[in-house]
Coordinates of N, CA and C in Angstrom, one line a residue:
M889 N 23.2 -24.4 15.4 CA 21.9 -23.6 15.6 C 22.2 -22.1 15.7
R890 N 23.4 -21.7 16.0 CA 23.9 -20.2 16.0 C 23.9 -19.8 14.6
L891 N 24.4 -20.7 13.7 CA 24.4 -20.4 12.2 C 23.2 -20.1 11.4
I892 N 22.1 -20.9 12.0 CA 20.8 -20.8 11.3 C 20.2 -19.5 11.9
R893 N 20.3 -19.2 13.2 CA 19.9 -18.0 13.8 C 20.5 -16.8 13.2
L894 N 21.6 -16.9 12.8 CA 22.4 -15.7 12.1 C 21.9 -15.6 10.7
G895 N 21.6 -16.7 10.0 CA 21.1 -16.7 8.6 C 19.6 -16.0 8.7
L896 N 18.9 -16.6 9.7 CA 17.5 -16.0 9.7 C 17.6 -14.5 10.1
K897 N 18.4 -14.0 10.9 CA 18.6 -12.6 11.2 C 18.8 -11.9 9.9
L898 N 19.7 -12.4 9.1 CA 20.2 -11.7 7.8 C 19.0 -11.7 6.8
I899 N 18.2 -12.8 6.8 CA 17.0 -12.8 5.8 C 16.0 -11.8 6.3
L900 N 15.8 -11.6 7.6 CA 14.8 -10.7 8.1 C 15.2 -9.2 8.1
L901 N 16.5 -9.0 8.0 CA 16.9 -7.5 8.0 C 16.3 -6.8 6.9
P902 N 16.3 -7.1 5.7 CA 15.6 -6.3 4.6 C 13.9 -6.3 5.1
I903 N 13.4 -7.3 5.5 CA 11.9 -7.1 5.8 C 11.8 -6.0 7.1
M904 N 12.6 -6.0 7.9 CA 12.7 -5.0 9.0 C 12.7 -3.7 8.3
F905 N 13.5 -3.5 7.4 CA 13.6 -2.1 6.7 C 12.5 -1.7 6.0
V906 N 11.8 -2.8 5.3 CA 10.7 -2.5 4.6 C 9.5 -2.1 5.4
A907 N 9.4 -2.7 6.7 CA 8.4 -2.6 7.6 C 8.7 -1.1 8.2
W908 N 10.0 -0.6 8.4 CA 10.1 0.7 8.8 C 9.8 1.6 7.9
V909 N 10.0 1.5 6.6 CA 9.6 2.5 5.6 C 8.1 2.6 5.5
I910 N 7.4 1.4 5.5 CA 6.0 1.5 5.4 C 5.4 2.1 6.6
K911 N 6.0 1.9 7.9 CA 5.5 2.7 9.1 C 5.6 4.1 9.0
W912 N 6.6 4.6 8.4 CA 6.9 6.1 8.3 C 6.1 6.7 7.2
I913 N 5.9 6.0 6.1 CA 5.1 6.4 5.0 C 3.7 6.5 5.5
G914 N 3.2 5.4 6.1 CA 2.0 5.3 6.6 C 1.6 6.4 7.6
N915 N 2.4 6.7 8.5 CA 2.4 7.8 9.5 C 2.1 9.1 8.8
F916 N 3.0 9.4 7.8 CA 2.8 10.6 7.1 C 1.5 10.7 6.4
C917 N 1.1 9.5 5.6 CA -0.3 9.6 4.9 C -1.4 9.9 5.9
V918 N -1.2 9.2 7.0 CA -2.4 9.2 8.0 C -2.4 10.7 8.6
F919 N -1.2 11.3 8.9 CA -1.2 12.5 9.4 C -1.7 13.7 8.4
C920 N -1.3 13.5 7.1 CA -1.8 14.6 6.0 C -3.3 14.3 5.6
S921 N -3.8 13.0 5.7 CA -5.1 13.0 5.2 C -6.2 13.0 6.3
A922 N -5.8 12.8 7.6 CA -6.7 12.8 8.8 C -7.4 14.2 8.8
W923 N -6.7 15.2 8.7 CA -7.6 16.5 8.8 C -8.5 16.6 7.8
I924 N -8.2 16.1 6.5 CA -9.1 16.3 5.3 C -10.3 15.5 5.7
F925 N -10.2 14.3 6.2 CA -11.3 13.4 6.6 C -12.1 14.1 7.8
Y926 N -11.5 14.6 8.7 CA -12.3 15.3 9.7 C -13.0 16.6 9.3
V927 N -12.5 17.2 8.5 CA -13.1 18.5 7.9 C -14.4 18.0 7.1
L928 N -14.3 17.0 6.3 CA -15.3 16.3 5.6 C -16.3 15.9 6.4
A929 N -16.1 15.3 7.5 CA -17.0 14.6 8.5 C -17.8 15.7 9.1
F930 N -17.1 16.8 9.5 CA -17.7 18.0 10.1 C -18.7 18.7 9.2
I931 N -18.3 18.8 7.9 CA -19.2 19.4 7.0 C -20.4 18.6 6.7
V932 N -20.3 17.3 6.7 CA -21.5 16.5 6.5 C -22.3 16.5 7.8
A933 N -21.8 16.5 8.9 CA -22.5 16.5 10.1 C -23.2 17.8 10.3
M934 N -22.5 19.0 10.0 CA -23.2 20.2 10.1 C -24.4 20.5 9.1
T935 N -24.1 19.8 7.7 CA -25.2 19.8 6.8 C -26.3 19.0 7.3
A936 N -26.1 17.9 7.9 CA -27.3 17.1 8.4 C -28.0 17.7 9.4
A937 N -27.3 18.5 10.5 CA -27.9 19.1 11.5 C -28.8 20.4 11.0
L938 N -28.2 21.2 10.2 CA -28.9 22.3 9.6 C -30.1 21.8 8.8
S939 N -29.8 21.0 7.9 CA -31.1 20.4 7.2 C -32.1 20.1 8.0
F940 N -31.9 19.3 9.1 CA -33.0 18.9 9.9 C -33.5 20.1 10.6
G941 N -32.6 21.0 11.0 CA -33.1 22.3 11.8 C -33.9 23.2 11.0
F942 N -33.6 23.3 9.7 CA -34.4 24.1 8.9 C -35.6 23.4 8.3
G943 N -35.8 22.1 8.4 CA -36.9 21.2 7.9 C -36.7 20.9 6.5
L944 N -35.5 20.8 6.0 CA -35.2 20.4 4.6 C -35.2 19.0 4.5
E945 N -34.8 18.3 5.4 CA -34.7 16.8 5.4 C -35.4 16.1 6.4
D946 N -36.0 15.0 6.2 CA -36.6 14.1 7.5 C -35.5 13.4 8.1
G947 N -36.2 12.9 9.3 CA -35.1 12.2 10.3 C -34.3 11.1 9.7
A948 N -34.9 10.1 8.8 CA -34.2 9.0 8.2 C -32.9 9.6 7.5
T949 N -33.2 10.5 6.5 CA -32.2 11.2 5.8 C -30.9 11.7 6.6
V950 N -31.4 12.3 7.7 CA -30.5 13.0 8.5 C -29.6 12.0 9.3
V951 N -30.2 10.8 9.6 CA -29.4 9.7 10.3 C -28.5 9.2 9.2
R952 N -28.9 9.0 8.1 CA -27.9 8.3 6.9 C -26.8 9.3 6.8
M953 N -27.1 10.7 6.8 CA -26.1 11.6 6.6 C -25.0 11.6 7.8
L954 N -25.5 11.6 9.1 CA -24.7 11.6 10.1 C -23.9 10.2 10.2
G955 N -24.4 9.1 9.6 CA -23.8 7.9 9.6 C -22.6 8.0 8.5
G956 N -22.7 8.7 7.5 CA -21.8 8.9 6.4 C -20.6 9.8 7.2
G957 N -21.0 10.8 7.9 CA -20.0 11.6 8.6 C -19.3 11.0 9.5
F958 N -19.9 10.1 10.3 CA -19.3 9.2 11.3 C -18.2 8.1 10.5
F959 N -18.6 7.6 9.4 CA -17.7 6.7 8.6 C -16.5 7.5 8.2
L960 N -16.7 8.7 7.6 CA -15.6 9.5 7.1 C -14.6 9.9 8.5
S961 N -15.2 10.1 9.5 CA -14.3 10.2 10.7 C -13.6 9.1 11.2
L962 N -14.1 7.8 10.9 CA -13.5 6.6 11.2 C -12.3 6.2 10.4
I963 N -12.2 6.7 9.1 CA -11.2 6.2 8.1 C -9.8 6.4 8.7
P964 N -9.4 7.7 9.3 CA -8.0 7.9 9.8 C -7.7 6.9 11.0
H965 N -8.8 6.6 11.8 CA -8.5 5.7 13.0 C -8.3 4.3 12.5
V966 N -8.8 3.9 11.4 CA -8.6 2.4 11.0 C -7.2 2.4 10.3
A967 N -6.8 3.5 9.6 CA -5.5 3.6 8.9 C -4.5 3.6 9.9
A968 N -4.7 4.3 11.1 CA -3.7 4.4 12.2 C -3.5 3.1 12.9
Y969 N -4.6 2.4 12.9 CA -4.4 1.0 13.5 C -3.6 0.0 12.6
F970 N -3.7 0.2 11.3 CA -2.9 -0.7 10.4 C -1.4 -0.2 10.5
V971 N -1.2 1.0 10.8 CA 0.2 1.6 10.9 C 0.7 1.0 12.2
A972 N -0.1 0.9 13.1 CA 0.3 0.5 14.6 C 0.6 -1.1 14.3
V973 N 0.0 -1.7 13.7 CA 0.2 -3.2 13.5 C 1.6 -3.3 12.8
V974 N 1.9 -2.5 11.8 CA 3.1 -2.5 11.1 C 4.2 -2.1 12.0
S975 N 4.1 -1.1 12.8 CA 4.9 -0.7 13.7 C 5.4 -1.7 14.8
T976 N 4.3 -2.6 15.2 CA 4.7 -3.7 16.1 C 5.3 -4.8 15.5
L977 N 5.1 -5.1 14.1 CA 5.8 -6.0 13.4 C 7.3 -5.5 13.4
H978 N 7.5 -4.3 13.1 CA 8.7 -3.8 12.9 C 9.6 -3.8 14.4
S979 N 8.9 -3.6 15.4 CA 9.6 -3.6 16.8 C 9.9 -5.1 17.0
A980 N 9.1 -6.0 16.7 CA 9.4 -7.3 17.0 C 10.6 -7.8 16.1
L981 N 10.7 -7.5 15.0 CA 11.7 -7.8 14.0 C 13.0 -7.1 14.6
H982 N 13.0 -5.9 15.0 CA 14.2 -5.3 15.5 C 14.6 -5.9 16.8
N983 N 13.7 -6.3 17.5 CA 14.1 -6.9 18.9 C 14.8 -8.4 18.6
F984 N 14.3 -9.2 17.8 CA 14.8 -10.3 17.3 C 16.2 -10.2 16.6
I985 N 16.4 -9.3 15.8 CA 17.6 -9.1 15.2 C 18.7 -8.7 15.8
W986 N 18.3 -7.7 16.7 CA 19.5 -7.3 17.6 C 19.6 -7.8 18.9
S987 N 18.9 -9.0 19.2 CA 19.2 -9.7 20.3 C 20.3 -10.7 20.3

């Protein structure tokens, strides 16, 4: 049983390393792209508000524009969730291998 556990740990070691690399690449990508999506969402939201304020667009169009801005602001949060899942996988593998 001890030999099987050791073999399983050796097999899972490269998977743990890959999860670690994906976690840090994902963190970097989320960090770098989040501000871009937030700026785009802000621009869309301000365009919608000003278009409605100056009477250039009707209410339905403004709601669609605000929905698009909200969707743009959600993209970094969804990506951060997936990075958190990979981080949890890495932690579980790390705890198993080093136990």
